[in-house]
Amino acid sequence: MAAKGGEMKLLGVWDSPYVNRVQIVFNLKGLSYEYVEEDLLNKSELLLKSNPVNKKVPVLIHDGKPIVESQLIVQYLDEVFTGTDPSVLPANPYGRATARFWAAFVDDKVGSPWHTILFAREAEKKADAASRVMVALETLEGAFRDCSGGRDYFGGDGVGFVDVVLGSYLGWFKVFEKMIGVRVLDAARTPLLAAWGERFAAAEAAKDVLPDDVDKVLEFLQQFLD
């Protein structure tokens, strides 16, 4: 499907959960776009010009105008393509507010420790961060029960905003297990969320986006740790 008002270009890195969630929404809505892989050790002029404040991916360039921050990009796509099903955010204001709350919770309580697990030098800091992720997932187990209403996703019958935000970390949970020997998403602790994770990772929009080669991810990560 052609973009409204012009072509779309996504600047990203293949294993970034923040980039992956945008790609998943593109797939959900069947939207066409150009993907540009960035080298974070040698950032392009286009990236630096498009996101001069944070100098980070993802950046969506739509009709020459940059939109930054993954959650904002996802919401932007949902608003611009309102007639393109499925909608990622709920139709009613309360549902949208609730989804935004839990999406912000995910990036705060899962995203922040994710960064620590990857880049902290001390094993104790990595282990503490993994514990914080597990506590957050236990809270999200209850959120899933409430938001899903017994259906398959946080969004109900179909993938929604919280699914996309949390689901983008699923490949990295496997990386954590190999890095530090901790399974943060475990059916023994969070059975509903574990089953949800399997469904989401197998969903058509996500299955070819989420990184699934743990060794490849670790090899890529190593260049930022040396």
Short mmCIF file of N, CA and C in Angstrom, two decimals, residues 105-180:
data_model
loop_
_atom_site.label_atom_id
_atom_site.label_comp_id
_atom_site.label_asym_id
_atom_site.label_seq_id
_atom_site.Cartn_x
_atom_site.Cartn_y
_atom_site.Cartn_z
N PHE A 105 5.08 1.61 30.79
CA PHE A 105 5.57 0.73 31.86
C PHE A 105 6.59 -0.26 31.29
N VAL A 106 6.28 -0.84 30.14
CA VAL A 106 7.18 -1.82 29.54
C VAL A 106 8.55 -1.21 29.25
N ASP A 107 8.58 -0.07 28.59
CA ASP A 107 9.87 0.51 28.23
C ASP A 107 10.63 1.03 29.44
N ASP A 108 9.92 1.37 30.51
CA ASP A 108 10.58 1.80 31.73
C ASP A 108 11.11 0.61 32.52
N LYS A 109 10.26 -0.37 32.75
CA LYS A 109 10.59 -1.47 33.66
C LYS A 109 11.25 -2.67 32.98
N VAL A 110 11.11 -2.77 31.67
CA VAL A 110 11.80 -3.83 30.92
C VAL A 110 12.94 -3.24 30.09
N GLY A 111 12.68 -2.11 29.43
CA GLY A 111 13.68 -1.51 28.56
C GLY A 111 14.91 -1.01 29.28
N SER A 112 14.71 -0.38 30.43
CA SER A 112 15.87 0.14 31.17
C SER A 112 16.78 -0.98 31.67
N PRO A 113 16.23 -2.04 32.31
CA PRO A 113 17.09 -3.16 32.71
C PRO A 113 17.71 -3.89 31.51
N TRP A 114 16.98 -3.94 30.39
CA TRP A 114 17.52 -4.55 29.16
C TRP A 114 18.87 -3.91 28.82
N HIS A 115 18.92 -2.61 28.86
CA HIS A 115 20.16 -1.89 28.56
C HIS A 115 21.26 -2.25 29.55
N THR A 116 20.90 -2.37 30.82
CA THR A 116 21.88 -2.72 31.85
C THR A 116 22.43 -4.12 31.64
N ILE A 117 21.56 -5.07 31.31
CA ILE A 117 22.01 -6.44 31.07
C ILE A 117 23.01 -6.48 29.92
N LEU A 118 22.76 -5.69 28.92
CA LEU A 118 23.63 -5.71 27.74
C LEU A 118 24.99 -5.08 28.01
N PHE A 119 25.01 -3.97 28.74
CA PHE A 119 26.21 -3.15 28.77
C PHE A 119 26.91 -3.04 30.12
N ALA A 120 26.28 -3.46 31.19
CA ALA A 120 26.97 -3.42 32.49
C ALA A 120 28.13 -4.41 32.49
N ARG A 121 29.23 -4.03 33.12
CA ARG A 121 30.40 -4.90 33.17
C ARG A 121 30.31 -5.89 34.33
N GLU A 122 29.66 -5.49 35.40
CA GLU A 122 29.61 -6.32 36.60
C GLU A 122 28.46 -7.33 36.53
N ALA A 123 28.77 -8.59 36.84
CA ALA A 123 27.76 -9.65 36.81
C ALA A 123 26.62 -9.37 37.77
N GLU A 124 26.94 -8.75 38.91
CA GLU A 124 25.90 -8.46 39.90
C GLU A 124 24.88 -7.48 39.36
N LYS A 125 25.33 -6.49 38.60
CA LYS A 125 24.41 -5.51 38.02
C LYS A 125 23.53 -6.17 36.97
N LYS A 126 24.10 -7.07 36.18
CA LYS A 126 23.31 -7.79 35.18
C LYS A 126 22.24 -8.64 35.87
N ALA A 127 22.63 -9.34 36.94
CA ALA A 127 21.68 -10.20 37.65
C ALA A 127 20.57 -9.38 38.29
N ASP A 128 20.93 -8.25 38.86
CA ASP A 128 19.92 -7.38 39.46
C ASP A 128 18.95 -6.86 38.40
N ALA A 129 19.47 -6.50 37.25
CA ALA A 129 18.62 -6.01 36.17
C ALA A 129 17.67 -7.11 35.70
N ALA A 130 18.17 -8.33 35.59
CA ALA A 130 17.31 -9.45 35.19
C ALA A 130 16.19 -9.67 36.20
N SER A 131 16.51 -9.52 37.48
CA SER A 131 15.48 -9.65 38.51
C SER A 131 14.41 -8.59 38.36
N ARG A 132 14.82 -7.38 38.00
CA ARG A 132 13.85 -6.30 37.80
C ARG A 132 12.95 -6.58 36.60
N VAL A 133 13.50 -7.18 35.55
CA VAL A 133 12.67 -7.57 34.41
C VAL A 133 11.64 -8.60 34.83
N MET A 134 12.05 -9.59 35.62
CA MET A 134 11.13 -10.63 36.05
C MET A 134 10.00 -10.07 36.91
N VAL A 135 10.32 -9.14 37.79
CA VAL A 135 9.29 -8.50 38.61
C VAL A 135 8.30 -7.75 37.71
N ALA A 136 8.84 -7.05 36.71
CA ALA A 136 7.98 -6.32 35.78
C ALA A 136 7.07 -7.27 35.02
N LEU A 137 7.60 -8.41 34.59
CA LEU A 137 6.80 -9.38 33.84
C LEU A 137 5.71 -9.99 34.72
N GLU A 138 5.97 -10.14 35.99
CA GLU A 138 4.93 -10.62 36.90
C GLU A 138 3.78 -9.61 37.00
N THR A 139 4.13 -8.33 37.02
CA THR A 139 3.10 -7.29 37.00
C THR A 139 2.34 -7.33 35.68
N LEU A 140 3.06 -7.53 34.59
CA LEU A 140 2.43 -7.57 33.27
C LEU A 140 1.57 -8.81 33.08
N GLU A 141 1.84 -9.86 33.83
CA GLU A 141 0.96 -11.04 33.81
C GLU A 141 -0.46 -10.64 34.23
N GLY A 142 -0.55 -9.84 35.29
CA GLY A 142 -1.85 -9.35 35.72
C GLY A 142 -2.46 -8.39 34.73
N ALA A 143 -1.63 -7.55 34.15
CA ALA A 143 -2.12 -6.60 33.14
C ALA A 143 -2.68 -7.35 31.93
N PHE A 144 -1.99 -8.42 31.54
CA PHE A 144 -2.48 -9.21 30.40
C PHE A 144 -3.84 -9.82 30.72
N ARG A 145 -3.98 -10.34 31.91
CA ARG A 145 -5.26 -10.94 32.31
C ARG A 145 -6.39 -9.91 32.19
N ASP A 146 -6.11 -8.70 32.66
CA ASP A 146 -7.14 -7.66 32.65
C ASP A 146 -7.41 -7.12 31.24
N CYS A 147 -6.35 -6.86 30.50
CA CYS A 147 -6.50 -6.23 29.19
C CYS A 147 -7.04 -7.18 28.13
N SER A 148 -6.63 -8.44 28.21
CA SER A 148 -7.01 -9.40 27.16
C SER A 148 -8.44 -9.88 27.32
N GLY A 149 -8.95 -9.88 28.55
CA GLY A 149 -10.29 -10.41 28.79
C GLY A 149 -10.43 -11.87 28.39
N GLY A 150 -9.34 -12.63 28.57
CA GLY A 150 -9.37 -14.05 28.24
C GLY A 150 -9.09 -14.35 26.79
N ARG A 151 -8.75 -13.33 26.01
CA ARG A 151 -8.45 -13.54 24.60
C ARG A 151 -6.94 -13.65 24.39
N ASP A 152 -6.50 -13.64 23.16
CA ASP A 152 -5.12 -14.02 22.85
C ASP A 152 -4.07 -12.94 23.10
N TYR A 153 -4.47 -11.67 23.06
CA TYR A 153 -3.50 -10.58 23.09
C TYR A 153 -3.92 -9.49 24.07
N PHE A 154 -2.96 -8.66 24.42
CA PHE A 154 -3.29 -7.47 25.22
C PHE A 154 -4.37 -6.66 24.50
N GLY A 155 -4.31 -6.65 23.17
CA GLY A 155 -5.28 -5.92 22.36
C GLY A 155 -6.58 -6.66 22.15
N GLY A 156 -6.74 -7.82 22.78
CA GLY A 156 -7.96 -8.60 22.63
C GLY A 156 -7.77 -9.72 21.63
N ASP A 157 -8.60 -9.73 20.59
CA ASP A 157 -8.50 -10.79 19.58
C ASP A 157 -7.31 -10.60 18.65
N GLY A 158 -6.84 -9.37 18.54
CA GLY A 158 -5.72 -9.09 17.64
C GLY A 158 -4.60 -8.34 18.34
N VAL A 159 -3.46 -8.28 17.68
CA VAL A 159 -2.28 -7.61 18.23
C VAL A 159 -2.57 -6.12 18.40
N GLY A 160 -2.22 -5.59 19.58
CA GLY A 160 -2.43 -4.19 19.88
C GLY A 160 -1.13 -3.49 20.28
N PHE A 161 -1.27 -2.29 20.80
CA PHE A 161 -0.13 -1.44 21.11
C PHE A 161 0.81 -2.08 22.14
N VAL A 162 0.26 -2.59 23.22
CA VAL A 162 1.09 -3.19 24.27
C VAL A 162 1.76 -4.46 23.75
N ASP A 163 1.04 -5.23 22.95
CA ASP A 163 1.63 -6.44 22.35
C ASP A 163 2.88 -6.09 21.54
N VAL A 164 2.76 -5.05 20.73
CA VAL A 164 3.87 -4.65 19.86
C VAL A 164 5.06 -4.17 20.69
N VAL A 165 4.78 -3.38 21.72
CA VAL A 165 5.87 -2.82 22.54
C VAL A 165 6.58 -3.91 23.34
N LEU A 166 5.82 -4.74 24.05
CA LEU A 166 6.44 -5.80 24.84
C LEU A 166 6.98 -6.91 23.94
N GLY A 167 6.24 -7.24 22.90
CA GLY A 167 6.66 -8.33 22.02
C GLY A 167 7.98 -8.08 21.34
N SER A 168 8.35 -6.83 21.17
CA SER A 168 9.62 -6.52 20.49
C SER A 168 10.84 -6.94 21.31
N TYR A 169 10.65 -7.24 22.60
CA TYR A 169 11.76 -7.70 23.43
C TYR A 169 11.91 -9.22 23.45
N LEU A 170 10.98 -9.95 22.87
CA LEU A 170 10.95 -11.40 23.04
C LEU A 170 12.24 -12.07 22.57
N GLY A 171 12.79 -11.66 21.43
CA GLY A 171 14.03 -12.26 20.97
C GLY A 171 15.17 -12.02 21.93
N TRP A 172 15.17 -10.89 22.58
CA TRP A 172 16.24 -10.54 23.52
C TRP A 172 16.14 -11.34 24.82
N PHE A 173 14.94 -11.80 25.18
CA PHE A 173 14.82 -12.63 26.37
C PHE A 173 15.63 -13.92 26.20
N LYS A 174 15.68 -14.45 24.99
CA LYS A 174 16.49 -15.64 24.72
C LYS A 174 17.98 -15.30 24.79
N VAL A 175 18.32 -14.10 24.35
CA VAL A 175 19.71 -13.65 24.44
C VAL A 175 20.13 -13.55 25.90
N PHE A 176 19.26 -12.99 26.74
CA PHE A 176 19.56 -12.89 28.17
C PHE A 176 19.91 -14.26 28.75
N GLU A 177 19.12 -15.26 28.36
CA GLU A 177 19.32 -16.60 28.92
C GLU A 177 20.72 -17.12 28.60
N LYS A 178 21.18 -16.87 27.38
CA LYS A 178 22.52 -17.35 27.02
C LYS A 178 23.60 -16.48 27.64
N MET A 179 23.34 -15.16 27.76
CA MET A 179 24.34 -14.25 28.31
C MET A 179 24.59 -14.49 29.79
N ILE A 180 23.50 -14.59 30.55
CA ILE A 180 23.64 -14.61 32.02
C ILE A 180 22.96 -15.81 32.68
#
